[in-house]
mmCIF file of C-alpha atoms and ligand atoms in Angstrom:
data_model
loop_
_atom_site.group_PDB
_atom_site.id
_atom_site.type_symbol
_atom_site.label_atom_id
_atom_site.label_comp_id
_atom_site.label_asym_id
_atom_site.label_seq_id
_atom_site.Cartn_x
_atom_site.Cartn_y
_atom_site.Cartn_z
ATOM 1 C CA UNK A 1 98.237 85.800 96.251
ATOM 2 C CA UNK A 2 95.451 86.886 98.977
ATOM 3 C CA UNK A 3 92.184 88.009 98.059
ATOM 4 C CA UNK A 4 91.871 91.382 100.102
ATOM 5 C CA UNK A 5 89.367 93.339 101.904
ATOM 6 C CA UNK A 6 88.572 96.835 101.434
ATOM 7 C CA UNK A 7 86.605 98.138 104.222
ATOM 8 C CA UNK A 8 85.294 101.946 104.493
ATOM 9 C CA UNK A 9 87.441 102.495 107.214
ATOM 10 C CA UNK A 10 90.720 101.808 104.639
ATOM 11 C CA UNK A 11 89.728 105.151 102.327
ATOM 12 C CA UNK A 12 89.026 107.547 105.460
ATOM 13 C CA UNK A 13 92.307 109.265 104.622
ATOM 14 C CA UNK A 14 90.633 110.339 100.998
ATOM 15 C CA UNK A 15 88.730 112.878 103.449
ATOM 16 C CA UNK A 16 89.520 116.408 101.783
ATOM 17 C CA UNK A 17 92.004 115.188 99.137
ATOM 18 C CA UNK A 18 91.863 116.774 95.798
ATOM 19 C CA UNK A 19 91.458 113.846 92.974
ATOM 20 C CA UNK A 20 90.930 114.380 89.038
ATOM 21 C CA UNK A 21 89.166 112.332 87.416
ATOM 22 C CA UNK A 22 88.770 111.370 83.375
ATOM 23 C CA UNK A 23 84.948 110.189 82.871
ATOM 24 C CA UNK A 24 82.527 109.740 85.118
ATOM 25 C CA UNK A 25 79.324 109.437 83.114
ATOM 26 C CA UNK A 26 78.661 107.055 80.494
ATOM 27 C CA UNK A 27 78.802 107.932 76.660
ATOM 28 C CA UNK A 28 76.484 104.789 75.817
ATOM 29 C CA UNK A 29 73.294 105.826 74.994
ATOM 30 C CA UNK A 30 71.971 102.120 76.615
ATOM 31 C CA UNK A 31 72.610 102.963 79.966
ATOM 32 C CA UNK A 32 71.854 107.135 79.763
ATOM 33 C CA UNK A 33 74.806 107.577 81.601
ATOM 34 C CA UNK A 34 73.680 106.163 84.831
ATOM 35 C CA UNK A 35 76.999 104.390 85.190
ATOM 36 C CA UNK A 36 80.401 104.206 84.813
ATOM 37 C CA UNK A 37 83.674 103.286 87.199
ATOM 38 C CA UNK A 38 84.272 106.918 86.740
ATOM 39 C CA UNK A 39 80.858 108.032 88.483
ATOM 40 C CA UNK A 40 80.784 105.194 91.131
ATOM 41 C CA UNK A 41 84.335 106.211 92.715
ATOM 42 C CA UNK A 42 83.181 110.084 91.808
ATOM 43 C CA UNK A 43 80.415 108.885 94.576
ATOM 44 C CA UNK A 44 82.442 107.308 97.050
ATOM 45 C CA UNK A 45 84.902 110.339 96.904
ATOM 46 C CA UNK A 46 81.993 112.534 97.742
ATOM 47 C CA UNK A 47 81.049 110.271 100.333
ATOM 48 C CA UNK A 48 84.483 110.060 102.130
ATOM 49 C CA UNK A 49 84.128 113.803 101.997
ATOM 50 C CA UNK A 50 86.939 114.300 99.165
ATOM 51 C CA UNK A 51 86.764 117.105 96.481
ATOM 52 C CA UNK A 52 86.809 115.460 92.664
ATOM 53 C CA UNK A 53 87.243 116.913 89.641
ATOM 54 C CA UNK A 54 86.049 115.196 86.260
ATOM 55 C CA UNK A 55 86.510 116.023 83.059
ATOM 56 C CA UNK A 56 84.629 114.290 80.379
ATOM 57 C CA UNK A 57 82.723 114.679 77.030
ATOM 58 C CA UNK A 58 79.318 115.449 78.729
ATOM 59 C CA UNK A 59 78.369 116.995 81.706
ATOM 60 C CA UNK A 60 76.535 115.312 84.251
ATOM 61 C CA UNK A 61 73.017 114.688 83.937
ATOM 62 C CA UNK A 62 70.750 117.409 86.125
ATOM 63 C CA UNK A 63 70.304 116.278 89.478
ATOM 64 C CA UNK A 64 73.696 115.197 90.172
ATOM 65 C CA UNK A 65 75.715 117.835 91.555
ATOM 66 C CA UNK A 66 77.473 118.344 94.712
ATOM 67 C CA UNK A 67 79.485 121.196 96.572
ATOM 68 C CA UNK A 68 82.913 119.624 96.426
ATOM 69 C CA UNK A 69 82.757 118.487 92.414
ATOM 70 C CA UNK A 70 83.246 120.130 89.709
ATOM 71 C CA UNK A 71 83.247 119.262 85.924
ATOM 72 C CA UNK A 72 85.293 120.705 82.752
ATOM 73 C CA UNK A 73 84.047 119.359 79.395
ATOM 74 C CA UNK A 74 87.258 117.805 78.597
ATOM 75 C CA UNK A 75 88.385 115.451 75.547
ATOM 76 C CA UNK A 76 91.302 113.584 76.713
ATOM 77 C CA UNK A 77 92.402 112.877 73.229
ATOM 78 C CA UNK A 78 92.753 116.748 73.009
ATOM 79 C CA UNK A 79 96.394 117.399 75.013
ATOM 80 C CA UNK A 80 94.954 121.056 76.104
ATOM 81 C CA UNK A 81 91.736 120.299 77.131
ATOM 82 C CA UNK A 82 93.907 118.103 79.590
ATOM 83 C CA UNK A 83 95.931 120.923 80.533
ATOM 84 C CA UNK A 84 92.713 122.911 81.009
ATOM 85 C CA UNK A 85 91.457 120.322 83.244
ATOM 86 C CA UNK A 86 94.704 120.067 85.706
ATOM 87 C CA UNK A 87 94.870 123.962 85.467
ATOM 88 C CA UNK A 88 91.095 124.497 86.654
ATOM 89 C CA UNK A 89 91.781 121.878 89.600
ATOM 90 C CA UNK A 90 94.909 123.676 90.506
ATOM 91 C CA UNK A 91 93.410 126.710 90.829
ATOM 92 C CA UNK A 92 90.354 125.852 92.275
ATOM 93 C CA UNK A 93 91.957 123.947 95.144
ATOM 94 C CA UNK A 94 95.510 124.821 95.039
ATOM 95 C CA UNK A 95 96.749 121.050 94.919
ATOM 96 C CA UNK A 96 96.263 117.593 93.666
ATOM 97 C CA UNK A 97 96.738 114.847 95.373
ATOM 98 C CA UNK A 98 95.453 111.935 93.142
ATOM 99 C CA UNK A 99 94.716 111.441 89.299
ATOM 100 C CA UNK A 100 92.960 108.841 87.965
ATOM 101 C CA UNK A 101 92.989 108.181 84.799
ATOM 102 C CA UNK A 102 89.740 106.194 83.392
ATOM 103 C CA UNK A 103 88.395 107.069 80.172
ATOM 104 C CA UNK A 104 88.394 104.309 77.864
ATOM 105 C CA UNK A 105 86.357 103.294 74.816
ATOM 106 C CA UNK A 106 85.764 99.558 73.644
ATOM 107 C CA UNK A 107 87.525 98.407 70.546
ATOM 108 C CA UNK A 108 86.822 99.713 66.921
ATOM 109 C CA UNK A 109 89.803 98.322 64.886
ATOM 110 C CA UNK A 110 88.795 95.584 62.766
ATOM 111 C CA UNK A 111 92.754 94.313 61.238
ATOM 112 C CA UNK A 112 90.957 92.069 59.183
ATOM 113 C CA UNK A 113 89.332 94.304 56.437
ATOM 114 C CA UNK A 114 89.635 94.224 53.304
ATOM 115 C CA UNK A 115 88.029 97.637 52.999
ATOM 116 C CA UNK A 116 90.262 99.821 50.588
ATOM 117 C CA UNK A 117 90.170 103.278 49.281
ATOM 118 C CA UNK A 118 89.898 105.005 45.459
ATOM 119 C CA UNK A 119 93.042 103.329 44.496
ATOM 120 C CA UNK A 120 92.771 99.743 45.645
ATOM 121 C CA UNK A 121 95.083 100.308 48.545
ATOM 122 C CA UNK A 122 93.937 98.986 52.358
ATOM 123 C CA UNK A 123 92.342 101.720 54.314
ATOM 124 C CA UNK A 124 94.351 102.187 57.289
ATOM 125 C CA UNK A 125 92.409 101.096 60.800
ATOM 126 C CA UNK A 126 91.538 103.795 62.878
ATOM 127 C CA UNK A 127 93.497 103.804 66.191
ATOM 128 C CA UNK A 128 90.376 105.994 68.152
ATOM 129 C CA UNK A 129 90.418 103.126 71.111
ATOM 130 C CA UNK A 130 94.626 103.786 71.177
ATOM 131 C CA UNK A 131 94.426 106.961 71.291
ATOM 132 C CA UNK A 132 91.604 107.113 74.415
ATOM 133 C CA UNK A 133 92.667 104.207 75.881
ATOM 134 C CA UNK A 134 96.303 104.393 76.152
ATOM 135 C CA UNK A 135 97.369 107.647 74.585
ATOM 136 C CA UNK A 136 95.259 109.763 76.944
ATOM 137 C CA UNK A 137 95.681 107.395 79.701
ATOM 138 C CA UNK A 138 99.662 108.325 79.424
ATOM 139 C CA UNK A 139 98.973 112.148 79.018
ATOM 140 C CA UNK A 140 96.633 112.346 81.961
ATOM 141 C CA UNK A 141 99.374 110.460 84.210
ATOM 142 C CA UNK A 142 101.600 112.664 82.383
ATOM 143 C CA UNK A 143 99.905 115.875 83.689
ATOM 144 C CA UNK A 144 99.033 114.202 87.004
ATOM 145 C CA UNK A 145 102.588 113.753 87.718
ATOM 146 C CA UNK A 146 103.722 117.471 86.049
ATOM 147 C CA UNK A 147 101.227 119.224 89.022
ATOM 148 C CA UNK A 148 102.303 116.747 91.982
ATOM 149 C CA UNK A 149 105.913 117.042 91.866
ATOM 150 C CA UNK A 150 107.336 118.991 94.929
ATOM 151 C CA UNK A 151 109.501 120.832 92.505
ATOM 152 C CA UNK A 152 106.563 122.653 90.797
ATOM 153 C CA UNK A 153 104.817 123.408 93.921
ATOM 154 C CA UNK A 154 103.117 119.645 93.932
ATOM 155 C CA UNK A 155 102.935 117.697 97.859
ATOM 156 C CA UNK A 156 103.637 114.405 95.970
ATOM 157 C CA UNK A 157 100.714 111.941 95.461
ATOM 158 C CA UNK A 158 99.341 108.898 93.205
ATOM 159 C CA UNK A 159 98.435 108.433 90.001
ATOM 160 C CA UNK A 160 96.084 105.093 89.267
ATOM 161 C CA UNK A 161 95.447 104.439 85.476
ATOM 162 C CA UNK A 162 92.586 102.018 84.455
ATOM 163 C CA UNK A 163 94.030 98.998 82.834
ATOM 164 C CA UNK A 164 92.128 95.966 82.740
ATOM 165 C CA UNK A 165 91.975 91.939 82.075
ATOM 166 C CA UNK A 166 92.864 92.565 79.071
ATOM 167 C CA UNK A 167 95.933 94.107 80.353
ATOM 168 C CA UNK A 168 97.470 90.189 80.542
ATOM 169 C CA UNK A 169 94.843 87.992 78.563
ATOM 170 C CA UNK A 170 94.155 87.201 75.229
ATOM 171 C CA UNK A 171 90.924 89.476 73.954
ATOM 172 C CA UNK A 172 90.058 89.281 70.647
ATOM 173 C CA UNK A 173 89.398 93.029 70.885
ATOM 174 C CA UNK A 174 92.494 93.850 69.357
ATOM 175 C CA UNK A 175 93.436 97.712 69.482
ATOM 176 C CA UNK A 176 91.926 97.505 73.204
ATOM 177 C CA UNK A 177 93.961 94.836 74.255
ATOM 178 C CA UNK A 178 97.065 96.103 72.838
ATOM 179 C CA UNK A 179 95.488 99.404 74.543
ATOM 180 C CA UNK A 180 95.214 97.922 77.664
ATOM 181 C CA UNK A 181 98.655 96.054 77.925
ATOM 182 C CA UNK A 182 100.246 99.329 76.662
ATOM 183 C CA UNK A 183 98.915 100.929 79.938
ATOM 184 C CA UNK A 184 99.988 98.292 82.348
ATOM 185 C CA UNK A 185 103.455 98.504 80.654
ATOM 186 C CA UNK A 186 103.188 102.465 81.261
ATOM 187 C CA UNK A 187 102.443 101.743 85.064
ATOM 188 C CA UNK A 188 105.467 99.367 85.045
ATOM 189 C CA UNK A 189 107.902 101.822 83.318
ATOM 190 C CA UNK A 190 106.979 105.122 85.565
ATOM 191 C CA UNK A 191 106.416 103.115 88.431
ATOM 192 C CA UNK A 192 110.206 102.459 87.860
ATOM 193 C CA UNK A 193 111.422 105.976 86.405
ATOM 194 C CA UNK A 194 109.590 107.649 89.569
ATOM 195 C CA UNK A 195 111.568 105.883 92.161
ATOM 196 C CA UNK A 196 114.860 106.433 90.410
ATOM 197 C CA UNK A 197 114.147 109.905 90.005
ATOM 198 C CA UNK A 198 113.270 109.936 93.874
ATOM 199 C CA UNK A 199 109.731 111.241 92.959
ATOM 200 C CA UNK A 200 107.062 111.150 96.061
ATOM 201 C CA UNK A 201 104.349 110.642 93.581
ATOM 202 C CA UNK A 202 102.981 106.288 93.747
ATOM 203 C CA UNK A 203 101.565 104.989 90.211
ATOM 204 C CA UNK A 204 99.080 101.716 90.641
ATOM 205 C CA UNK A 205 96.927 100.316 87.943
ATOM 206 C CA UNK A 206 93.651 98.512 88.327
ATOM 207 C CA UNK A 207 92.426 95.508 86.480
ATOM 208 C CA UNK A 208 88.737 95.245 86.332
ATOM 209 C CA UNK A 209 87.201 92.103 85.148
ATOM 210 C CA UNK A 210 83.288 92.464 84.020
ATOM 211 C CA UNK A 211 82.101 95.164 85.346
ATOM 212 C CA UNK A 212 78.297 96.701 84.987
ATOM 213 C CA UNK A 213 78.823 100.045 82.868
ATOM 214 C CA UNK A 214 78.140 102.251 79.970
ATOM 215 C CA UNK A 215 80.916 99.931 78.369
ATOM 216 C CA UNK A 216 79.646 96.972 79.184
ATOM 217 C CA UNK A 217 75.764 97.594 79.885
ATOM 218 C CA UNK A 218 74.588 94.689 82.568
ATOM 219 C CA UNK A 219 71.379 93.972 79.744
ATOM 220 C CA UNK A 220 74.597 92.873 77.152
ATOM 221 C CA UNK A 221 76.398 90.214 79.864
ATOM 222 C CA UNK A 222 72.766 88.926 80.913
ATOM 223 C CA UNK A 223 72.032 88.313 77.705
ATOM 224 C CA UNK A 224 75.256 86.104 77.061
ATOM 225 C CA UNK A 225 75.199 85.263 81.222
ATOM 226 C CA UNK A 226 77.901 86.709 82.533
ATOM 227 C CA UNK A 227 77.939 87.931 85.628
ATOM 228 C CA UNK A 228 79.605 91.098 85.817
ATOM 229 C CA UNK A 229 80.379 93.143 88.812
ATOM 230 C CA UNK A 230 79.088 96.441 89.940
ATOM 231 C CA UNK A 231 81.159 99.612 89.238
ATOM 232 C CA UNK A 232 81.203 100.205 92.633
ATOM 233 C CA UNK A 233 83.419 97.170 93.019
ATOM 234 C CA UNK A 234 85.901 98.626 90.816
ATOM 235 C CA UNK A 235 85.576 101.745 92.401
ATOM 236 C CA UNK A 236 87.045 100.379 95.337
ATOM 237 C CA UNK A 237 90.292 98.979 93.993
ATOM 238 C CA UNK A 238 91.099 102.420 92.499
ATOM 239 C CA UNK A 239 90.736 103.834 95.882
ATOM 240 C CA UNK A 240 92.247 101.525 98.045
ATOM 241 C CA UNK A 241 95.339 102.416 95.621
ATOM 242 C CA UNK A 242 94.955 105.838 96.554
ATOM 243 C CA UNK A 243 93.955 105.956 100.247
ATOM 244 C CA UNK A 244 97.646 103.290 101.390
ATOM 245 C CA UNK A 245 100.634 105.320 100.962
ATOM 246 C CA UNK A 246 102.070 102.163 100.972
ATOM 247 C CA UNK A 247 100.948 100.599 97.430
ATOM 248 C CA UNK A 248 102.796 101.610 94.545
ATOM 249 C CA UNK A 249 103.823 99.629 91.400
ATOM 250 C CA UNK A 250 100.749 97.243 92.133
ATOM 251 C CA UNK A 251 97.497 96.264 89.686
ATOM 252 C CA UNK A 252 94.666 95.439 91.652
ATOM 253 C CA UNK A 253 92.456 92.983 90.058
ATOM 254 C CA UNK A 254 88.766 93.218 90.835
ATOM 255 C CA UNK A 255 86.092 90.633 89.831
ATOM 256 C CA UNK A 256 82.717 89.413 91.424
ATOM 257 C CA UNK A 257 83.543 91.856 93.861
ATOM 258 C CA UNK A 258 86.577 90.543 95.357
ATOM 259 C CA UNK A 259 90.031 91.725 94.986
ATOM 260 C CA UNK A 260 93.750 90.960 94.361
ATOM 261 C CA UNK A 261 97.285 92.318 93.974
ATOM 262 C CA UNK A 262 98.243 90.814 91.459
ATOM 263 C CA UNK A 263 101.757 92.360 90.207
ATOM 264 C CA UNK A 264 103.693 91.652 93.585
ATOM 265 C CA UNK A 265 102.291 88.837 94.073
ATOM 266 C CA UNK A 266 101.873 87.092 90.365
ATOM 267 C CA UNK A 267 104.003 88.818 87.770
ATOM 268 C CA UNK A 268 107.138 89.804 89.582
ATOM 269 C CA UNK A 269 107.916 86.035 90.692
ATOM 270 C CA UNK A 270 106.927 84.554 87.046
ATOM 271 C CA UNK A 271 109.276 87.626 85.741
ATOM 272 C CA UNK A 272 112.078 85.967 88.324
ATOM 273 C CA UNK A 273 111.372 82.617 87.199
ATOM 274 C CA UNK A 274 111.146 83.533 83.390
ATOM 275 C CA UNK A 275 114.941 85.620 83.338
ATOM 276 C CA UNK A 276 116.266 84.341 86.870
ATOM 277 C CA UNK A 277 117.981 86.002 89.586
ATOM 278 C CA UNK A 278 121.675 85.751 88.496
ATOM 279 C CA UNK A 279 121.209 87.760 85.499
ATOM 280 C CA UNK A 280 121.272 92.066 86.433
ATOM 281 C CA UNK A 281 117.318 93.242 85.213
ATOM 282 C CA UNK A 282 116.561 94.960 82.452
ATOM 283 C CA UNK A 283 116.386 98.321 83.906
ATOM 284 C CA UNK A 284 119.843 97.964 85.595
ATOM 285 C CA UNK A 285 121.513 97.253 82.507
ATOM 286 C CA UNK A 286 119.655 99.644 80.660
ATOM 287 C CA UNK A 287 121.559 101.977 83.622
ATOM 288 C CA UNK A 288 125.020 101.069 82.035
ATOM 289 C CA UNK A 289 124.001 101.376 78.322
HETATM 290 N N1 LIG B 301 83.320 97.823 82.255
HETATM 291 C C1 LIG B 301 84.250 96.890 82.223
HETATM 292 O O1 LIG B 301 83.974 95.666 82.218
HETATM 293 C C2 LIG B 301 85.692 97.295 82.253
HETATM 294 C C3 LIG B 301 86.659 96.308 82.531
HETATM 295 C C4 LIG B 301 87.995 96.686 82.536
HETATM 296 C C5 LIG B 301 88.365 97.987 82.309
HETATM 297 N N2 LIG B 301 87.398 98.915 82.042
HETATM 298 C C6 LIG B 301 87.848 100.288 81.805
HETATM 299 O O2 LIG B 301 87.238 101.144 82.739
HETATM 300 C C7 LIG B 301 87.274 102.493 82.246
HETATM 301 C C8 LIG B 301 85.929 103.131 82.475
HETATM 302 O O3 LIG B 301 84.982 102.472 81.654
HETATM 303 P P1 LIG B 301 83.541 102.038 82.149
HETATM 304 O O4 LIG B 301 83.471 100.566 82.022
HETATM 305 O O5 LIG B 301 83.203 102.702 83.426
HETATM 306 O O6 LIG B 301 82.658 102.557 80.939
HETATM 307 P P2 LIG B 301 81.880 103.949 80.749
HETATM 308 O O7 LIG B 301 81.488 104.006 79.304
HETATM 309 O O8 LIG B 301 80.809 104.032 81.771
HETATM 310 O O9 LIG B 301 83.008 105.005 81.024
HETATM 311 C C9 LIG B 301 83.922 105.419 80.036
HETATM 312 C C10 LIG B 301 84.015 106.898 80.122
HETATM 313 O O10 LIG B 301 85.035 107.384 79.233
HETATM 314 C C11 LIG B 301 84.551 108.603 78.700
HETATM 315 N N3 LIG B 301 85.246 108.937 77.467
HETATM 316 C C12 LIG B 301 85.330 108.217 76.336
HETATM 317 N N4 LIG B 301 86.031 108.904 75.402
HETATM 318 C C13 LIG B 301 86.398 110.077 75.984
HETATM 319 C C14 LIG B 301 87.126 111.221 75.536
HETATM 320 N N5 LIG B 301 87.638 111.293 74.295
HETATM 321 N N6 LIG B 301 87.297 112.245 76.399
HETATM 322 C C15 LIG B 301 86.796 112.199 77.653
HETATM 323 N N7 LIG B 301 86.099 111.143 78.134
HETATM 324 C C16 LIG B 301 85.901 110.099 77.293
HETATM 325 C C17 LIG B 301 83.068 108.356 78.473
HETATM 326 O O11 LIG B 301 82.336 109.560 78.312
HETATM 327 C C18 LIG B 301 82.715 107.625 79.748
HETATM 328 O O12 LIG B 301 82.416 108.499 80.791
HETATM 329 C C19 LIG B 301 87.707 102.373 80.792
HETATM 330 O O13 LIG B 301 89.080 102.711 80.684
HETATM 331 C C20 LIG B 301 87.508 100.907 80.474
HETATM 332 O O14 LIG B 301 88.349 100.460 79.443
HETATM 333 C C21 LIG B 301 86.080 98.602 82.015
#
């Protein structure tokens, strides 16, 4: 596993590509929407001289706008304010050539109540941070990959969905770590069902540690001293996934502002060393069932 370096120069060939984008500006009233991953690689974007378009709950605040963004007041739990958002990028720039899908909530399950209704029953837990998290996730990618595909007029591209630590750790945040492995295991799946179905459209994941947002406001982790990184940081590894044709099937872990592939070069060789090489993989056999 090498720790990688993403310079500028890496993400000039975002320049003019069309990118969608779920969130970009912070729900939590601590930070007044000042940050966000969704906002920093919004910035970058506009700074490499792509064209983004977000859609999220709340429209930026004034002062940020910018020729080559535009917003659509979008909940991604809603399936057609999704299709409202890929629609309005479609026709507004005739293509899409990346989608990344980054809204996300924290947790809100708690699977140890004992809270129960009128007739003494348990009160089922909400699944809200499922449904943003991992259901949306899936139906943005879903969308994303629906627009990009030669076959419907698409030019191919990538799809990167935001997955996290808590994609492989244990995180006592239940319903977001279930959430969160959910979406790596969505990355693994397509990343698999695109290839067979000879699809030029990449899927990547990224897996931010700490990282300085509406989420996680820096005043919270300096508090218990953590040092987090800046969204910026995890801006980058969504980007680098975009801007090298070459990267597909990989999550890109970011933390303290330095970054790793971490499927390739972690998962697939414990995978090997868990089921072995003599033995056909799951997805071959599931070929013959
Ligand atoms: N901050 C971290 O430490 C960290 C670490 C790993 C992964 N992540 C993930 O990064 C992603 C971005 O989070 P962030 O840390 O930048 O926090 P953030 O709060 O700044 O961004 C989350 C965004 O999701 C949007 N959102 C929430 N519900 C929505 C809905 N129903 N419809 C549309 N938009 C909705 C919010 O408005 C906000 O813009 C999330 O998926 C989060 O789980 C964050």
């Amino acid at each position: 596993m090498t720790e990688l370096l993403i310079k500028d120069s890496d993400l000039e060939s975002l320049n003019d590509k069309v990118i969608v984008i779920t969130a970009l500006i912070s729900s939590s009233p601590r930070t007044g929407g000042s940050s966000g991953i969704g906002l920093a690689t919004t910035q970058i974007l506009l700074s490499l001289g792509a064209k983004v378009v977000v859609g999220d709950l709340q429209c930026p605040k004034d002062g940020f706008s910018h020729p080559n963004l535009s917003f659509h007041r979008t909940d991604v739990t809603i399936w057609k304010d999704l299709v409202a958002l890929f629609n309005a990028a479609k026709v507004q720039h005739g293509r899409i050539d990346h989608v990344f899908a980054n809204a996300g909530i924290s947790y809100a399950a708690d699977y140890l109540s004992t809270e129960t209704d009128e007739n003494g029953d348990l009160k089922e837990p909400t699944w809200i941070c499922e449904e943003v998290c991992l259901k949306a996730c899936i139906n943005t990618a879903t969308l994303g990959i629906f627009h990009m595909r030669p076959d419907r007029g698409g030019h191919g591209g990538s799809i990167i969905v935001t997955a996290s630590i808590a994609a492989f750790t244990h995180y006592r945040g239940v319903d977001y770590t279930a959430s969160k492995h959910g979406v790596l295991g969505f990355m693994r799946g397509m990343h698999t069902l695109l290839g067979a179905a000879g699809l030029p459209i990449r899927i990547n994941a990224i897996a931010p540690s700490w990282t300085y947002s509406g989420l996680v406001p820096r005043e919270l982790l300096d508090v218990v001293g953590v040092q987090g990184q800046p969204p910026e940081a995890a801006a980058r590894s969504a980007l680098i996934l975009m801007a090298d044709g070459t990267r597909t099937g990989q999550l890109m872990h970011s933390a303290h502002e330095r970054f790793k592939e971490i499927e390739e070069s972690i998962f697939a060789s414990a995978v090997l060393q868990v089921i072995g090489t003599d033995e056909p993989t799951e997805d071959e056999y599931s070929l013959w069932l």
